[in-house]
mmCIF file of C-alpha atoms in Angstrom:
data_model
loop_
_atom_site.group_PDB
_atom_site.id
_atom_site.type_symbol
_atom_site.label_atom_id
_atom_site.label_comp_id
_atom_site.label_asym_id
_atom_site.label_seq_id
_atom_site.Cartn_x
_atom_site.Cartn_y
_atom_site.Cartn_z
ATOM 1 C CA UNK A 23 0.000 0.000 0.000
ATOM 2 C CA UNK A 24 2.861 2.424 0.802
ATOM 3 C CA UNK A 25 4.362 1.926 -2.652
ATOM 4 C CA UNK A 26 0.975 2.573 -4.263
ATOM 5 C CA UNK A 27 0.532 5.762 -2.229
ATOM 6 C CA UNK A 28 4.021 6.991 -3.239
ATOM 7 C CA UNK A 29 3.269 6.180 -6.886
ATOM 8 C CA UNK A 30 -0.077 8.011 -6.813
ATOM 9 C CA UNK A 31 1.477 11.013 -5.058
ATOM 10 C CA UNK A 32 4.363 11.125 -7.558
ATOM 11 C CA UNK A 33 1.954 10.791 -10.501
ATOM 12 C CA UNK A 34 -0.219 13.618 -9.185
ATOM 13 C CA UNK A 35 2.784 15.886 -8.644
ATOM 14 C CA UNK A 36 4.189 15.015 -12.075
ATOM 15 C CA UNK A 37 0.875 15.866 -13.768
ATOM 16 C CA UNK A 38 0.536 19.064 -11.716
ATOM 17 C CA UNK A 39 4.004 20.352 -12.609
ATOM 18 C CA UNK A 40 3.855 19.154 -16.226
ATOM 19 C CA UNK A 41 0.563 20.983 -16.717
ATOM 20 C CA UNK A 42 1.876 24.132 -15.066
ATOM 21 C CA UNK A 43 5.065 24.119 -17.130
ATOM 22 C CA UNK A 44 2.978 24.310 -20.290
ATOM 23 C CA UNK A 45 1.635 27.755 -19.380
ATOM 24 C CA UNK A 46 3.684 30.587 -20.950
ATOM 25 C CA UNK A 47 5.059 33.397 -18.824
ATOM 26 C CA UNK A 48 3.664 36.769 -19.787
ATOM 27 C CA UNK A 49 6.235 39.399 -20.743
ATOM 28 C CA UNK A 50 4.067 42.274 -19.506
ATOM 29 C CA UNK A 51 2.980 43.012 -15.951
ATOM 30 C CA UNK A 52 4.690 43.697 -12.656
ATOM 31 C CA UNK A 53 7.844 41.718 -11.831
ATOM 32 C CA UNK A 54 9.038 40.920 -8.307
ATOM 33 C CA UNK A 55 12.559 39.525 -7.923
ATOM 34 C CA UNK A 56 12.866 37.637 -4.629
ATOM 35 C CA UNK A 57 16.543 38.685 -4.286
ATOM 36 C CA UNK A 58 15.562 42.360 -4.500
ATOM 37 C CA UNK A 59 13.070 41.630 -1.703
ATOM 38 C CA UNK A 60 15.670 40.058 0.599
ATOM 39 C CA UNK A 61 16.089 36.420 -0.471
ATOM 40 C CA UNK A 62 19.649 35.169 -0.109
ATOM 41 C CA UNK A 63 21.157 32.623 -2.486
ATOM 42 C CA UNK A 64 22.666 29.588 -0.818
ATOM 43 C CA UNK A 65 20.940 26.944 1.224
ATOM 44 C CA UNK A 66 22.018 28.195 4.667
ATOM 45 C CA UNK A 67 20.016 31.415 5.120
ATOM 46 C CA UNK A 68 16.230 31.291 5.120
ATOM 47 C CA UNK A 69 14.375 33.253 2.461
ATOM 48 C CA UNK A 70 10.757 32.498 3.373
ATOM 49 C CA UNK A 71 9.943 36.089 4.339
ATOM 50 C CA UNK A 72 11.277 37.448 1.032
ATOM 51 C CA UNK A 73 9.083 34.980 -0.872
ATOM 52 C CA UNK A 74 6.072 36.049 1.185
ATOM 53 C CA UNK A 75 6.859 39.721 0.440
ATOM 54 C CA UNK A 76 7.046 38.910 -3.282
ATOM 55 C CA UNK A 77 3.746 37.035 -3.066
ATOM 56 C CA UNK A 78 2.032 39.887 -1.200
ATOM 57 C CA UNK A 79 3.181 42.404 -3.818
ATOM 58 C CA UNK A 80 2.140 40.178 -6.720
ATOM 59 C CA UNK A 81 -1.206 39.371 -5.111
ATOM 60 C CA UNK A 82 -1.947 43.071 -4.537
ATOM 61 C CA UNK A 83 -0.936 43.995 -8.103
ATOM 62 C CA UNK A 84 -3.897 45.095 -10.235
ATOM 63 C CA UNK A 85 -2.729 43.205 -13.314
ATOM 64 C CA UNK A 86 -0.672 40.156 -14.256
ATOM 65 C CA UNK A 87 2.558 39.729 -12.328
ATOM 66 C CA UNK A 88 5.623 37.533 -12.163
ATOM 67 C CA UNK A 89 7.610 36.443 -9.129
ATOM 68 C CA UNK A 90 11.126 35.791 -10.345
ATOM 69 C CA UNK A 91 13.532 33.401 -8.623
ATOM 70 C CA UNK A 92 17.011 33.711 -10.191
ATOM 71 C CA UNK A 93 19.506 30.859 -10.361
ATOM 72 C CA UNK A 94 20.844 29.604 -7.057
ATOM 73 C CA UNK A 95 19.481 27.688 -4.092
ATOM 74 C CA UNK A 96 16.943 29.406 -1.840
ATOM 75 C CA UNK A 97 16.125 27.897 1.542
ATOM 76 C CA UNK A 98 12.450 28.107 2.453
ATOM 77 C CA UNK A 99 12.916 27.254 6.094
ATOM 78 C CA UNK A 100 9.284 26.909 7.135
ATOM 79 C CA UNK A 101 5.883 26.007 5.742
ATOM 80 C CA UNK A 102 4.610 28.778 3.507
ATOM 81 C CA UNK A 103 1.034 29.478 2.469
ATOM 82 C CA UNK A 104 0.565 31.634 -0.605
ATOM 83 C CA UNK A 105 -3.005 32.811 -0.041
ATOM 84 C CA UNK A 106 -5.543 34.920 -1.883
ATOM 85 C CA UNK A 107 -7.825 36.155 -3.093
ATOM 86 C CA UNK A 108 -5.600 38.306 -5.253
ATOM 87 C CA UNK A 109 -6.609 41.571 -6.935
ATOM 88 C CA UNK A 110 -5.083 41.225 -10.374
ATOM 89 C CA UNK A 111 -4.549 38.838 -13.211
ATOM 90 C CA UNK A 112 -2.532 35.655 -13.217
ATOM 91 C CA UNK A 113 0.599 35.311 -11.105
ATOM 92 C CA UNK A 114 3.523 33.532 -12.711
ATOM 93 C CA UNK A 115 6.323 32.126 -10.615
ATOM 94 C CA UNK A 116 9.441 31.831 -12.780
ATOM 95 C CA UNK A 117 12.094 29.698 -11.078
ATOM 96 C CA UNK A 118 15.549 29.605 -12.613
ATOM 97 C CA UNK A 119 17.064 28.122 -9.448
ATOM 98 C CA UNK A 120 15.947 25.760 -6.688
ATOM 99 C CA UNK A 121 13.591 26.140 -3.753
ATOM 100 C CA UNK A 122 15.048 24.065 -0.922
ATOM 101 C CA UNK A 123 13.316 22.653 2.159
ATOM 102 C CA UNK A 124 15.186 22.409 5.482
ATOM 103 C CA UNK A 125 17.556 19.439 5.605
ATOM 104 C CA UNK A 126 16.243 18.537 9.072
ATOM 105 C CA UNK A 127 12.892 16.916 8.303
ATOM 106 C CA UNK A 128 11.700 17.549 11.867
ATOM 107 C CA UNK A 129 11.516 21.301 11.165
ATOM 108 C CA UNK A 130 8.424 20.942 8.948
ATOM 109 C CA UNK A 131 7.917 17.167 9.035
ATOM 110 C CA UNK A 132 4.649 17.276 10.948
ATOM 111 C CA UNK A 133 3.188 20.109 8.864
ATOM 112 C CA UNK A 134 0.608 19.194 6.243
ATOM 113 C CA UNK A 135 2.448 21.084 3.535
ATOM 114 C CA UNK A 136 5.756 22.763 2.815
ATOM 115 C CA UNK A 137 4.386 25.076 0.122
ATOM 116 C CA UNK A 138 0.682 25.626 -0.461
ATOM 117 C CA UNK A 139 -1.551 27.817 -2.586
ATOM 118 C CA UNK A 140 -5.016 28.653 -1.244
ATOM 119 C CA UNK A 141 -7.901 30.701 -2.574
ATOM 120 C CA UNK A 142 -6.093 31.840 -5.746
ATOM 121 C CA UNK A 143 -6.793 31.415 -9.455
ATOM 122 C CA UNK A 144 -4.394 31.657 -12.365
ATOM 123 C CA UNK A 145 -1.128 30.819 -10.584
ATOM 124 C CA UNK A 146 1.441 29.034 -12.716
ATOM 125 C CA UNK A 147 4.988 27.827 -12.187
ATOM 126 C CA UNK A 148 7.741 27.620 -14.758
ATOM 127 C CA UNK A 149 11.197 26.068 -14.598
ATOM 128 C CA UNK A 150 13.362 25.358 -11.606
ATOM 129 C CA UNK A 151 13.538 22.676 -8.971
ATOM 130 C CA UNK A 152 11.678 22.002 -5.741
ATOM 131 C CA UNK A 153 14.126 20.174 -3.470
ATOM 132 C CA UNK A 154 12.265 18.707 -0.509
ATOM 133 C CA UNK A 155 15.471 17.121 0.862
ATOM 134 C CA UNK A 156 13.513 14.037 1.846
ATOM 135 C CA UNK A 157 16.410 11.592 2.222
ATOM 136 C CA UNK A 158 16.494 11.821 6.018
ATOM 137 C CA UNK A 159 12.728 11.393 6.351
ATOM 138 C CA UNK A 160 12.677 8.366 4.050
ATOM 139 C CA UNK A 161 15.526 6.783 6.036
ATOM 140 C CA UNK A 162 13.554 7.370 9.226
ATOM 141 C CA UNK A 163 10.431 5.781 7.740
ATOM 142 C CA UNK A 164 12.416 2.815 6.403
ATOM 143 C CA UNK A 165 13.774 2.189 9.900
ATOM 144 C CA UNK A 166 10.242 1.688 11.293
ATOM 145 C CA UNK A 167 10.906 4.428 13.848
ATOM 146 C CA UNK A 168 7.528 5.355 15.326
ATOM 147 C CA UNK A 169 8.672 8.958 15.910
ATOM 148 C CA UNK A 170 8.894 9.757 12.184
ATOM 149 C CA UNK A 171 6.537 12.531 11.086
ATOM 150 C CA UNK A 172 4.305 11.984 8.073
ATOM 151 C CA UNK A 173 6.240 14.578 6.090
ATOM 152 C CA UNK A 174 5.093 17.720 4.327
ATOM 153 C CA UNK A 175 4.423 18.140 0.615
ATOM 154 C CA UNK A 176 3.436 20.768 -1.933
ATOM 155 C CA UNK A 177 -0.310 21.432 -2.312
ATOM 156 C CA UNK A 178 -2.265 23.508 -4.760
#
């Protein structure tokens, strides 16, 4: 049953990201670079607040907008909810780098989600990598340790 659940979850995520990657980024509209809003490249310093600032600005924009994540690794050190409703048109999230979860699975391991989108329409992702750093959690689960959290995921 566990293998079936993993397969279904992987299939759902694959379809979700494949579908989202087919949406083109719009050249017009407001652009919010997470580095300009305080995100720091490298996987040691948390950038969650900068991503939330970018989301807030994009969500309050009256037209289409793009949140831009340049190349590099950006640690999102806690669960983040990107919530609406938003005022404007679609919000594109262009990732040229990687969004990285904490390496210690206990930090967000009991949370339902690592990244979630609620009450928004027209959000699309393009490019990049979501690195959940799940190796430690999977080792814990394989060891039959009863203290392993269920693990967080990405929800839309």
